[in-house]
CSV table of N, CA and C in Angstrom, one decimal:
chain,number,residue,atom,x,y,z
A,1,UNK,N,87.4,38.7,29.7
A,1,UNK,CA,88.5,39.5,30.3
A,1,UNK,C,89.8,38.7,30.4
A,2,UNK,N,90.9,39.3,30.1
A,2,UNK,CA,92.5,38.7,30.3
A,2,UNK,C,92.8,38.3,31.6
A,3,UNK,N,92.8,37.1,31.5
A,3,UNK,CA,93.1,36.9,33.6
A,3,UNK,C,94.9,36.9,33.2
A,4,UNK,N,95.5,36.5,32.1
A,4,UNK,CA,97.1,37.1,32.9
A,4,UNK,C,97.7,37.7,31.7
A,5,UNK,N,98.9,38.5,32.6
A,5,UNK,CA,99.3,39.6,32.0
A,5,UNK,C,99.9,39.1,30.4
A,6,UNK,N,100.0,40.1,29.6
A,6,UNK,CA,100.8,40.1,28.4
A,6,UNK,C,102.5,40.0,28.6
A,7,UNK,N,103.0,39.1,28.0
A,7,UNK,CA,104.4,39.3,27.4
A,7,UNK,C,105.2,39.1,27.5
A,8,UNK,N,106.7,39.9,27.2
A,8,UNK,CA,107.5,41.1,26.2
A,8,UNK,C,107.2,40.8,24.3
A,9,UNK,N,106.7,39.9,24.5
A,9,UNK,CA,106.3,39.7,22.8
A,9,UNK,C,105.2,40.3,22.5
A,10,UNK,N,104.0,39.7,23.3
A,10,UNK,CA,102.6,40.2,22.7
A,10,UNK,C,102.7,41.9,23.4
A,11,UNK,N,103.2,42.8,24.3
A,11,UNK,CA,103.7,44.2,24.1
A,11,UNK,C,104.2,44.3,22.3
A,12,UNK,N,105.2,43.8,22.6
A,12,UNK,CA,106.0,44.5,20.9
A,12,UNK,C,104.9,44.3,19.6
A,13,UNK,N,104.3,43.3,19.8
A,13,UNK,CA,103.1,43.3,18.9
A,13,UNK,C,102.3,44.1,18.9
A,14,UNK,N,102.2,44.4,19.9
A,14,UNK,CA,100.7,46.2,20.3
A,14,UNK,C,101.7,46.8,19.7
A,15,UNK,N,102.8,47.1,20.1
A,15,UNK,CA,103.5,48.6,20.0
A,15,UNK,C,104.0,48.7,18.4
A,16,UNK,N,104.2,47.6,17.7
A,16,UNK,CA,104.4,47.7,16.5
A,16,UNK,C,103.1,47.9,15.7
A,17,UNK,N,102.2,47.3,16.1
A,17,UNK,CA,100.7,47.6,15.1
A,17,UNK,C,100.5,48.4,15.5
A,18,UNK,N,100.6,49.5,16.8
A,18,UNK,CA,100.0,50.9,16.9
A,18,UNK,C,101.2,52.0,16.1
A,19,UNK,N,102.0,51.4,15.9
A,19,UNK,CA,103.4,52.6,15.2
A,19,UNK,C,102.8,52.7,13.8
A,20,UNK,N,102.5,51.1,13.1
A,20,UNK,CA,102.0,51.1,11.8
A,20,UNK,C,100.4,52.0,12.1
A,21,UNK,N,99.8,51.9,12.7
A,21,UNK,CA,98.6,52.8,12.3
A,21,UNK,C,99.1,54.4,12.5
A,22,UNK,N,99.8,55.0,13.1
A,22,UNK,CA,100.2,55.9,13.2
A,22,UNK,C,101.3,56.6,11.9
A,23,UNK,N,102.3,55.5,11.7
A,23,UNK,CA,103.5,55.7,10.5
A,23,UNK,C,102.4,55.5,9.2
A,24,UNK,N,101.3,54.6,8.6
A,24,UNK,CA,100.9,53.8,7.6
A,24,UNK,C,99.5,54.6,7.2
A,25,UNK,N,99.0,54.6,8.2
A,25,UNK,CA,97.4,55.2,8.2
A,25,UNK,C,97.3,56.9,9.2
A,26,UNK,N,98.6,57.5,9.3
A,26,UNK,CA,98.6,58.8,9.8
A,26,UNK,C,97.6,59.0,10.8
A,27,UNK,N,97.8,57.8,11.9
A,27,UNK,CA,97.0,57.7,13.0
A,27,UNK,C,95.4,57.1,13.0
A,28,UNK,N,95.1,57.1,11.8
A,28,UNK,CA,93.2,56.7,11.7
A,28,UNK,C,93.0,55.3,11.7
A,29,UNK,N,92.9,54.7,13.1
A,29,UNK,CA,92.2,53.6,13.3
A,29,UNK,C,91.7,53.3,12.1
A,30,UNK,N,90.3,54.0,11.6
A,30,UNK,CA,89.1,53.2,10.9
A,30,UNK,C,89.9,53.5,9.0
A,31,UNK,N,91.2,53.7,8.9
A,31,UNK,CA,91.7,53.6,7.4
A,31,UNK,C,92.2,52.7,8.1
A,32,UNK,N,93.2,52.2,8.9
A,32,UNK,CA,94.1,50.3,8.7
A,32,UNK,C,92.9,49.9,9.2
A,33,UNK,N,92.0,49.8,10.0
A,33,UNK,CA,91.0,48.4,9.9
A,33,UNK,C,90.2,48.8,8.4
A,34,UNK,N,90.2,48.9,7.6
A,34,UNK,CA,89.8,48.9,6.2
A,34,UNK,C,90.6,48.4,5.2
A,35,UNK,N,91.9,48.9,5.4
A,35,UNK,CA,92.9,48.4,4.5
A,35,UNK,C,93.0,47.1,5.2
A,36,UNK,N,93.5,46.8,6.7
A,36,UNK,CA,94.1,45.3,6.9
A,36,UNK,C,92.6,44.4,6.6
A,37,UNK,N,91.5,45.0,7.2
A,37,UNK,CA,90.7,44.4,7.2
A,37,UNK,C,90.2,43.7,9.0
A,38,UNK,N,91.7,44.1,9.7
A,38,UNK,CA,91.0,43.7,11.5
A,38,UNK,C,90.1,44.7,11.6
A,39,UNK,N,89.2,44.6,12.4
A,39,UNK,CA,88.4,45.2,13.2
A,39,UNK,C,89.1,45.9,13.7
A,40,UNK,N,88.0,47.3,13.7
A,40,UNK,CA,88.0,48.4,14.5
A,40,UNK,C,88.4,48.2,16.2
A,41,UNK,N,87.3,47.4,16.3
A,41,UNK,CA,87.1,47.1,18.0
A,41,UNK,C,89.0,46.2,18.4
A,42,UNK,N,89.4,45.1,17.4
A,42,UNK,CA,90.6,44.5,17.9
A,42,UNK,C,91.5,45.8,18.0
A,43,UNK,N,91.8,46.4,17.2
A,43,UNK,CA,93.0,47.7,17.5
A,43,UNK,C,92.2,48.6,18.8
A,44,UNK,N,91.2,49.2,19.0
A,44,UNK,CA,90.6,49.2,20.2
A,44,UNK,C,91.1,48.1,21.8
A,45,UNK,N,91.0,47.0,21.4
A,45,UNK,CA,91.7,45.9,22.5
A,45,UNK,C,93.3,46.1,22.7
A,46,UNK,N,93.8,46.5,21.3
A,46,UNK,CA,95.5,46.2,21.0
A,46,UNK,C,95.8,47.4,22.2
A,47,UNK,N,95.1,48.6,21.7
A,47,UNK,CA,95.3,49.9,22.4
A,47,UNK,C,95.5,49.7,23.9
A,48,UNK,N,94.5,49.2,24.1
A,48,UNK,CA,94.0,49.4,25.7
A,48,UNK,C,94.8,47.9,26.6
A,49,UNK,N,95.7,47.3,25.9
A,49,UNK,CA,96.3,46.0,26.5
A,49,UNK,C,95.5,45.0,26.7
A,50,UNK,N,94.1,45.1,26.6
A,50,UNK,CA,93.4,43.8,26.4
A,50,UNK,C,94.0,42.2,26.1
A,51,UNK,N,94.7,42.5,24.9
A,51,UNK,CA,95.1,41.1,24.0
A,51,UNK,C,95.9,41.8,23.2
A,52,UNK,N,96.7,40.7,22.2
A,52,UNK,CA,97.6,41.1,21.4
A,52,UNK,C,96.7,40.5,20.3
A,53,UNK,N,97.5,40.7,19.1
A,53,UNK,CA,97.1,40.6,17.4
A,53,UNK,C,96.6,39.0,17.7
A,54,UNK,N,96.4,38.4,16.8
A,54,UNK,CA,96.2,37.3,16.9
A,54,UNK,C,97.1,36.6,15.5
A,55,UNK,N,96.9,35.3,15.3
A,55,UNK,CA,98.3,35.0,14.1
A,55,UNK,C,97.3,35.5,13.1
A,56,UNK,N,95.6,35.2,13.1
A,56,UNK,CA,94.8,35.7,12.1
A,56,UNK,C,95.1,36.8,11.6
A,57,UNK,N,95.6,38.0,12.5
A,57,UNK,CA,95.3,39.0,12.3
A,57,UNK,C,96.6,39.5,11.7
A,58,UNK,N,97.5,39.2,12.2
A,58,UNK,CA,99.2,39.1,11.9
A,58,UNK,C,99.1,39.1,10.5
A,59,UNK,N,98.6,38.3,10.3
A,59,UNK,CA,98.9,37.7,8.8
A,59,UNK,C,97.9,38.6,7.8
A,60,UNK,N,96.4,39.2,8.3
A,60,UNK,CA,96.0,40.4,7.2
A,60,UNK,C,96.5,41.4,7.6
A,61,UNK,N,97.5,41.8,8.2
A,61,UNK,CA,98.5,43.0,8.2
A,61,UNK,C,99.6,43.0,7.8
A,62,UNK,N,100.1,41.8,7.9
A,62,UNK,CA,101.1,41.3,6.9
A,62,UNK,C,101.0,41.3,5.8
A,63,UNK,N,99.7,41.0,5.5
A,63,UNK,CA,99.5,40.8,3.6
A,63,UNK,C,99.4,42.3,3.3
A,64,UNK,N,98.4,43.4,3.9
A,64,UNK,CA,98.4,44.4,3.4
A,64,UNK,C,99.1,45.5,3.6
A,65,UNK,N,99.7,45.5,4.5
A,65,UNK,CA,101.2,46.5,4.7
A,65,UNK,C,102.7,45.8,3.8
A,66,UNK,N,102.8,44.4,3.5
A,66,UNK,CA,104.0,43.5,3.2
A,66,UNK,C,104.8,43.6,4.1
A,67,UNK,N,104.6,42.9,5.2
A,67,UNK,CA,105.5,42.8,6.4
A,67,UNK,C,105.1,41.3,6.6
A,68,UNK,N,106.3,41.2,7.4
A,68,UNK,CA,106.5,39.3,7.7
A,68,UNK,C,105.7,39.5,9.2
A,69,UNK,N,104.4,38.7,9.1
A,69,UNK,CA,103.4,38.4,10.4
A,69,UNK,C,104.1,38.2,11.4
A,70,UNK,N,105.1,37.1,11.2
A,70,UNK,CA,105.8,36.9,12.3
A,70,UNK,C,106.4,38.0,13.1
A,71,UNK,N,107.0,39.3,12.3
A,71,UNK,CA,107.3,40.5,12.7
A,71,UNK,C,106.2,40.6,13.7
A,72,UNK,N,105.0,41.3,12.9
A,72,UNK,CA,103.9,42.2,13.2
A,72,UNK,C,103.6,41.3,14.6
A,73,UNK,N,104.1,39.6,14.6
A,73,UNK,CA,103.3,39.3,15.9
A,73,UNK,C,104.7,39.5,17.3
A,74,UNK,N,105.8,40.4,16.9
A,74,UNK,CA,106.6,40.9,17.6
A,74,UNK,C,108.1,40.3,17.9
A,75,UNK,N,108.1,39.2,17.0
A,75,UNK,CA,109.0,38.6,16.6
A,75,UNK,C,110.3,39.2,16.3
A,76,UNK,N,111.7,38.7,16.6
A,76,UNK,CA,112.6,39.4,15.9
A,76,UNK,C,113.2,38.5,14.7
A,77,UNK,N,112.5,39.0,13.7
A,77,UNK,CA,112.6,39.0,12.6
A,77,UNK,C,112.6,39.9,11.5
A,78,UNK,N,113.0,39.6,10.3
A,78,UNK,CA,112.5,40.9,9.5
A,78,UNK,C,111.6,41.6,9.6
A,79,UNK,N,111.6,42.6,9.2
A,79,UNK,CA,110.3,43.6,9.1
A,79,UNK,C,109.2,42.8,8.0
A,80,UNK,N,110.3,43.4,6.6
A,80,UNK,CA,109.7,43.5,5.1
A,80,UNK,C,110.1,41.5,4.8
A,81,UNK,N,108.7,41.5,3.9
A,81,UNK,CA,109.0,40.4,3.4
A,81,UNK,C,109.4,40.5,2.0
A,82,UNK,N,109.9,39.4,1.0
A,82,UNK,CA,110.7,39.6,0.1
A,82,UNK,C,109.5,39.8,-1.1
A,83,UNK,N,108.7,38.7,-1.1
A,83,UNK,CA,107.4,39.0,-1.8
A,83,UNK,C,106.1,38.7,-1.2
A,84,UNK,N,105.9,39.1,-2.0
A,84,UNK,CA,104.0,39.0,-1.8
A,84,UNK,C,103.3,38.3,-1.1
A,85,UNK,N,102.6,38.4,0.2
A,85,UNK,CA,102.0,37.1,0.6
A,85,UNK,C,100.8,36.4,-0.5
């Protein structure tokens, strides 16, 4: 269990991986953990403020959406990356 709170970063990290399952996978949890490859249960955690993405995880959503991890981990940075991870 999380003994201390999240954030303002690891927030924008939930709130941007829950926009992409919503914008990317038209809300179905179990299509982005297939495509990124995180687990079901971590977007489950992301959801409920548990914990944020992890850099692991950042980075197979980065690779499979082509977004810059650093983004996804709620960074202000670009979105899109230029090429391919």
């Amino acid at each position: 269990m999380r003994t201390k709170a999240l954030n303002h970063i690891e927030l924008e990290s939930i709130r941007r991986v829950l926009q992409l399952i919503e914008d990317e996978c038209d809300g179905k949890a179990n299509l982005f953990a297939a495509r990124s490859g995180v687990p079901k249960a971590s977007l489950s955690h992301y959801k409920h403020l548990r914990h944020a993405p992890s850099q692991n995880h950042a980075f197979l959503i980065g690779k499979a959406f082509n977004l810059n991890p650093m983004w996804v981990m709620g960074f202000d940075v670009p979105k899109c990356v230029l090429h391919k991870i």
